[in-house]
Amino acid sequence: MKYAILGDVHANLAALDAVLEAVDAAGVDRIVQVGDVVGYGSSPAECIERMRERQALVVKGNHDAACTGELDPRTFNDAARAAVDYTRARLGPEDLRWLARLPYTAATEHCSVTHGTLDAPELFEYIQRPEDGDGSFEALRHPVCFLGHTHRPVSLMRLADAPHRTSYTFAERLELSETVGALVNVGSVGQPRDDDPRAAWALFDAEARTVEIKRLDYDIEEEADRIVRAGLPKILADRLFLGI
Ligand code: ZN
């Protein structure tokens, strides 16, 4: 069983379509998305449509929750708040219901999925330091949990030979056979923030027990133009070229 794990999409259709093309070429059985399908970008309805067409397993991100009114967008910065207003105006009732029905966490036979942390997913906390993953490791009932939220790919691991300590790696390939548990942040499809503007996704091979973080170029200009034409803050276009 091969999974494509998609990080934060953020309504970036150019990036999502480029990733889906790579996913198709990789012969994947199932698509999983770690939340934040919408927010920041120009094409929320189209990105929701792609997730529905592909019958992706999707969990709820904080931007998804802000658009349905479950999270107060006053905690967001000005540009993100403007994007919430734009997104709400662009989505019909069916799309809003689809967002509202997304679970905070999900699981398959082989992995767990959340947006921020696994132990308190509705709080949308960020895992930035190894110790931030402690609660998620406690809650982990699968060999691996995939997550997003920071838009920076990194894997936290409990290694088989040091199971009580959290290690981490930025390596693009992870061997789960060497771990007793892993929290893998797959980065972001539509708004990477690790100074690398290329779209990110992960290929998880459940039988081989490997995870590979993939990066690919996409037409940033196309999404940047759409953002500007949509009247969204220009900063949301500019940052895509920098990967910040
Ligand atoms: Zn996000």
GROMACS .gro file of C-alpha atoms and ligand atoms in nm:
model
  245
    1MET     CA    1   0.000   0.000   0.000
    2LYS     CA    2   0.143   0.332  -0.108
    3TYR     CA    3   0.017   0.661   0.027
    4ALA     CA    4   0.072   1.015  -0.093
    5ILE     CA    5   0.073   1.245   0.208
    6LEU     CA    6  -0.007   1.603   0.116
    7GLY     CA    7   0.079   1.889   0.348
    8ASP     CA    8  -0.096   2.225   0.377
    9VAL     CA    9  -0.246   2.307   0.035
   10HIS     CA   10  -0.371   2.656   0.114
   11ALA     CA   11  -0.586   2.694  -0.195
   12ASN     CA   12  -0.284   2.691  -0.426
   13LEU     CA   13  -0.424   2.507  -0.728
   14ALA     CA   14  -0.110   2.536  -0.943
   15ALA     CA   15   0.094   2.364  -0.670
   16LEU     CA   16  -0.176   2.105  -0.597
   17ASP     CA   17  -0.216   2.004  -0.962
   18ALA     CA   18   0.162   1.969  -1.001
   19VAL     CA   19   0.175   1.748  -0.692
   20LEU     CA   20  -0.123   1.538  -0.806
   21GLU     CA   21   0.051   1.476  -1.137
   22ALA     CA   22   0.358   1.348  -0.951
   23VAL     CA   23   0.133   1.142  -0.721
   24ASP     CA   24  -0.031   0.977  -1.023
   25ALA     CA   25   0.309   0.901  -1.175
   26ALA     CA   26   0.419   0.739  -0.848
   27GLY     CA   27   0.133   0.485  -0.856
   28VAL     CA   28  -0.019   0.572  -0.520
   29ASP     CA   29  -0.317   0.382  -0.372
   30ARG     CA   30  -0.446   0.648  -0.135
   31ILE     CA   31  -0.414   1.022  -0.082
   32VAL     CA   32  -0.399   1.165   0.268
   33GLN     CA   33  -0.403   1.539   0.341
   34VAL     CA   34  -0.297   1.680   0.677
   35GLY     CA   35  -0.527   1.985   0.684
   36ASP     CA   36  -0.539   2.347   0.566
   37VAL     CA   37  -0.684   2.275   0.224
   38VAL     CA   38  -0.792   2.641   0.216
   39GLY     CA   39  -0.667   2.981   0.334
   40TYR     CA   40  -0.400   3.218   0.189
   41GLY     CA   41  -0.441   3.110  -0.175
   42SER     CA   42  -0.675   3.195  -0.461
   43SER     CA   43  -0.861   2.870  -0.534
   44PRO     CA   44  -1.026   2.717  -0.227
   45ALA     CA   45  -1.328   2.564  -0.406
   46GLU     CA   46  -1.111   2.402  -0.674
   47CYS     CA   47  -0.873   2.254  -0.414
   48ILE     CA   48  -1.166   2.113  -0.211
   49GLU     CA   49  -1.303   1.966  -0.533
   50ARG     CA   50  -0.970   1.793  -0.605
   51MET     CA   51  -0.968   1.639  -0.255
   52ARG     CA   52  -1.324   1.515  -0.296
   53GLU     CA   53  -1.266   1.376  -0.645
   54ARG     CA   54  -0.963   1.184  -0.520
   55GLN     CA   55  -1.150   1.060  -0.210
   56ALA     CA   56  -0.858   1.183  -0.002
   57LEU     CA   57  -0.852   1.125   0.371
   58VAL     CA   58  -0.841   1.483   0.500
   59VAL     CA   59  -0.818   1.623   0.854
   60LYS     CA   60  -0.907   1.975   0.965
   61GLY     CA   61  -0.650   2.252   0.979
   62ASN     CA   62  -0.676   2.582   1.163
   63HIS     CA   63  -0.749   2.774   0.842
   64ASP     CA   64  -1.023   2.526   0.753
   65ALA     CA   65  -1.167   2.575   1.104
   66ALA     CA   66  -1.146   2.955   1.076
   67CYS     CA   67  -1.349   2.945   0.754
   68THR     CA   68  -1.627   2.742   0.915
   69GLY     CA   69  -1.638   2.965   1.223
   70GLU     CA   70  -1.502   2.701   1.460
   71LEU     CA   71  -1.188   2.904   1.521
   72ASP     CA   72  -1.183   3.279   1.580
   73PRO     CA   73  -0.984   3.433   1.291
   74ARG     CA   74  -0.897   3.730   1.514
   75THR     CA   75  -0.600   3.517   1.626
   76PHE     CA   76  -0.469   3.536   1.265
   77ASN     CA   77  -0.250   3.809   1.116
   78ASP     CA   78  -0.407   4.064   0.879
   79ALA     CA   79  -0.321   3.881   0.557
   80ALA     CA   80  -0.448   3.546   0.687
   81ARG     CA   81  -0.769   3.713   0.808
   82ALA     CA   82  -0.825   3.875   0.471
   83ALA     CA   83  -0.785   3.530   0.317
   84VAL     CA   84  -1.049   3.387   0.555
   85ASP     CA   85  -1.300   3.653   0.439
   86TYR     CA   86  -1.210   3.586   0.075
   87THR     CA   87  -1.240   3.208   0.120
   88ARG     CA   88  -1.578   3.229   0.293
   89ALA     CA   89  -1.707   3.441   0.007
   90ARG     CA   90  -1.578   3.195  -0.253
   91LEU     CA   91  -1.720   2.879  -0.095
   92GLY     CA   92  -2.075   2.756  -0.131
   93PRO     CA   93  -2.270   2.594   0.154
   94GLU     CA   94  -2.172   2.244   0.043
   95ASP     CA   95  -1.800   2.323   0.053
   96LEU     CA   96  -1.838   2.486   0.395
   97ARG     CA   97  -2.023   2.179   0.522
   98TRP     CA   98  -1.747   1.956   0.384
   99LEU     CA   99  -1.487   2.162   0.572
  100ALA     CA  100  -1.695   2.158   0.891
  101ARG     CA  101  -1.728   1.780   0.880
  102LEU     CA  102  -1.352   1.718   0.856
  103PRO     CA  103  -1.224   1.532   1.162
  104TYR     CA  104  -0.939   1.669   1.374
  105THR     CA  105  -0.750   1.342   1.347
  106ALA     CA  106  -0.785   1.033   1.130
  107ALA     CA  107  -0.613   0.699   1.092
  108THR     CA  108  -0.568   0.420   0.844
  109GLU     CA  109  -0.442   0.071   0.909
  110HIS     CA  110  -0.086   0.206   0.873
  111CYS     CA  111  -0.071   0.562   1.004
  112SER     CA  112  -0.231   0.843   1.202
  113VAL     CA  113  -0.297   1.189   1.064
  114THR     CA  114  -0.335   1.525   1.236
  115HIS     CA  115  -0.271   1.891   1.156
  116GLY     CA  116  -0.073   2.017   1.458
  117THR     CA  117  -0.039   1.764   1.739
  118LEU     CA  118  -0.197   1.423   1.789
  119ASP     CA  119  -0.284   1.456   2.159
  120ALA     CA  120  -0.469   1.789   2.139
  121PRO     CA  121  -0.546   1.838   1.770
  122GLU     CA  122  -0.823   2.095   1.825
  123LEU     CA  123  -0.569   2.335   1.981
  124PHE     CA  124  -0.359   2.353   1.664
  125GLU     CA  125  -0.029   2.372   1.852
  126TYR     CA  126   0.298   2.375   1.662
  127ILE     CA  127   0.567   2.109   1.691
  128GLN     CA  128   0.882   2.316   1.654
  129ARG     CA  129   1.122   2.161   1.906
  130PRO     CA  130   1.171   1.788   1.974
  131GLU     CA  131   0.998   1.818   2.315
  132ASP     CA  132   0.687   1.964   2.149
  133GLY     CA  133   0.624   1.614   2.014
  134ASP     CA  134   0.612   1.443   2.357
  135GLY     CA  135   0.232   1.440   2.389
  136SER     CA  136   0.190   1.320   2.033
  137PHE     CA  137   0.430   1.031   2.089
  138GLU     CA  138   0.227   0.937   2.401
  139ALA     CA  139  -0.092   0.935   2.193
  140LEU     CA  140   0.062   0.751   1.897
  141ARG     CA  141  -0.096   0.409   1.828
  142HIS     CA  142   0.057   0.359   1.481
  143PRO     CA  143   0.416   0.333   1.358
  144VAL     CA  144   0.391   0.685   1.217
  145CYS     CA  145   0.179   1.000   1.240
  146PHE     CA  146   0.178   1.247   0.952
  147LEU     CA  147   0.120   1.614   1.025
  148GLY     CA  148   0.175   1.966   0.891
  149HIS     CA  149   0.093   2.316   1.025
  150THR     CA  150   0.449   2.461   1.038
  151HIS     CA  151   0.496   2.419   0.661
  152ARG     CA  152   0.849   2.285   0.726
  153PRO     CA  153   0.935   1.922   0.657
  154VAL     CA  154   1.107   1.745   0.946
  155SER     CA  155   1.079   1.402   1.106
  156LEU     CA  156   1.079   1.343   1.481
  157MET     CA  157   1.169   0.986   1.575
  158ARG     CA  158   1.192   0.754   1.868
  159LEU     CA  159   1.473   0.526   1.751
  160ALA     CA  160   1.464   0.155   1.832
  161ASP     CA  161   1.798   0.182   2.011
  162ALA     CA  162   1.697   0.496   2.208
  163PRO     CA  163   1.317   0.475   2.247
  164HIS     CA  164   1.285   0.727   2.531
  165ARG     CA  165   1.459   1.013   2.355
  166THR     CA  166   1.330   1.211   2.059
  167SER     CA  167   1.567   1.246   1.764
  168TYR     CA  168   1.499   1.444   1.452
  169THR     CA  169   1.615   1.458   1.094
  170PHE     CA  170   1.568   1.675   0.787
  171ALA     CA  171   1.666   1.381   0.566
  172GLU     CA  172   1.442   1.322   0.266
  173ARG     CA  173   1.420   0.950   0.336
  174LEU     CA  174   1.312   0.787   0.661
  175GLU     CA  175   1.338   0.415   0.742
  176LEU     CA  176   1.055   0.337   0.985
  177SER     CA  177   1.214  -0.004   1.059
  178GLU     CA  178   1.476   0.185   1.261
  179THR     CA  179   1.211   0.356   1.476
  180VAL     CA  180   0.948   0.262   1.732
  181GLY     CA  181   0.747   0.571   1.637
  182ALA     CA  182   0.776   0.873   1.412
  183LEU     CA  183   0.603   1.208   1.369
  184VAL     CA  184   0.658   1.319   1.012
  185ASN     CA  185   0.587   1.676   0.911
  186VAL     CA  186   0.548   1.655   0.536
  187GLY     CA  187   0.592   2.028   0.471
  188SER     CA  188   0.347   2.222   0.257
  189VAL     CA  189   0.208   2.179  -0.094
  190GLY     CA  190   0.098   2.537  -0.139
  191GLN     CA  191   0.303   2.760   0.091
  192PRO     CA  192   0.640   2.610   0.191
  193ARG     CA  193   0.821   2.801   0.466
  194ASP     CA  194   1.162   2.635   0.478
  195ASP     CA  195   1.324   2.883   0.235
  196ASP     CA  196   1.259   2.634  -0.045
  197PRO     CA  197   0.967   2.748  -0.262
  198ARG     CA  198   0.914   2.407  -0.424
  199ALA     CA  199   0.592   2.221  -0.336
  200ALA     CA  200   0.634   1.937  -0.085
  201TRP     CA  201   0.462   1.602  -0.042
  202ALA     CA  202   0.557   1.261   0.096
  203LEU     CA  203   0.545   0.910  -0.041
  204PHE     CA  204   0.474   0.653   0.231
  205ASP     CA  205   0.527   0.288   0.141
  206ALA     CA  206   0.359   0.091   0.420
  207GLU     CA  207   0.513  -0.244   0.323
  208ALA     CA  208   0.868  -0.118   0.271
  209ARG     CA  209   0.820   0.103   0.580
  210THR     CA  210   0.979   0.404   0.417
  211VAL     CA  211   0.881   0.769   0.390
  212GLU     CA  212   1.028   0.994   0.124
  213ILE     CA  213   0.983   1.369   0.121
  214LYS     CA  214   0.950   1.490  -0.237
  215ARG     CA  215   0.994   1.844  -0.366
  216LEU     CA  216   0.891   1.975  -0.703
  217ASP     CA  217   0.883   2.294  -0.901
  218TYR     CA  218   0.548   2.432  -1.002
  219ASP     CA  219   0.424   2.748  -1.174
  220ILE     CA  220   0.453   2.993  -0.884
  221GLU     CA  221   0.388   3.284  -1.120
  222GLU     CA  222   0.044   3.141  -1.200
  223GLU     CA  223  -0.071   3.126  -0.838
  224ALA     CA  224   0.091   3.461  -0.755
  225ASP     CA  225  -0.100   3.625  -1.041
  226ARG     CA  226  -0.425   3.468  -0.926
  227ILE     CA  227  -0.369   3.592  -0.571
  228VAL     CA  228  -0.309   3.948  -0.691
  229ARG     CA  229  -0.605   3.938  -0.932
  230ALA     CA  230  -0.827   3.806  -0.651
  231GLY     CA  231  -0.746   4.117  -0.450
  232LEU     CA  232  -0.573   3.920  -0.176
  233PRO     CA  233  -0.278   4.089   0.005
  234LYS     CA  234   0.028   4.097  -0.224
  235ILE     CA  235   0.248   3.957   0.052
  236LEU     CA  236   0.067   3.624   0.003
  237ALA     CA  237   0.193   3.616  -0.357
  238ASP     CA  238   0.544   3.745  -0.286
  239ARG     CA  239   0.619   3.491  -0.013
  240LEU     CA  240   0.558   3.198  -0.249
  241PHE     CA  241   0.869   3.288  -0.451
  242LEU     CA  242   1.082   3.287  -0.138
  243GLY     CA  243   0.941   2.984   0.042
  244ILE     CA  244   0.866   3.180   0.359
  245ZN      ZN  245  -0.112   2.592   0.722
   0.00000   0.00000   0.00000
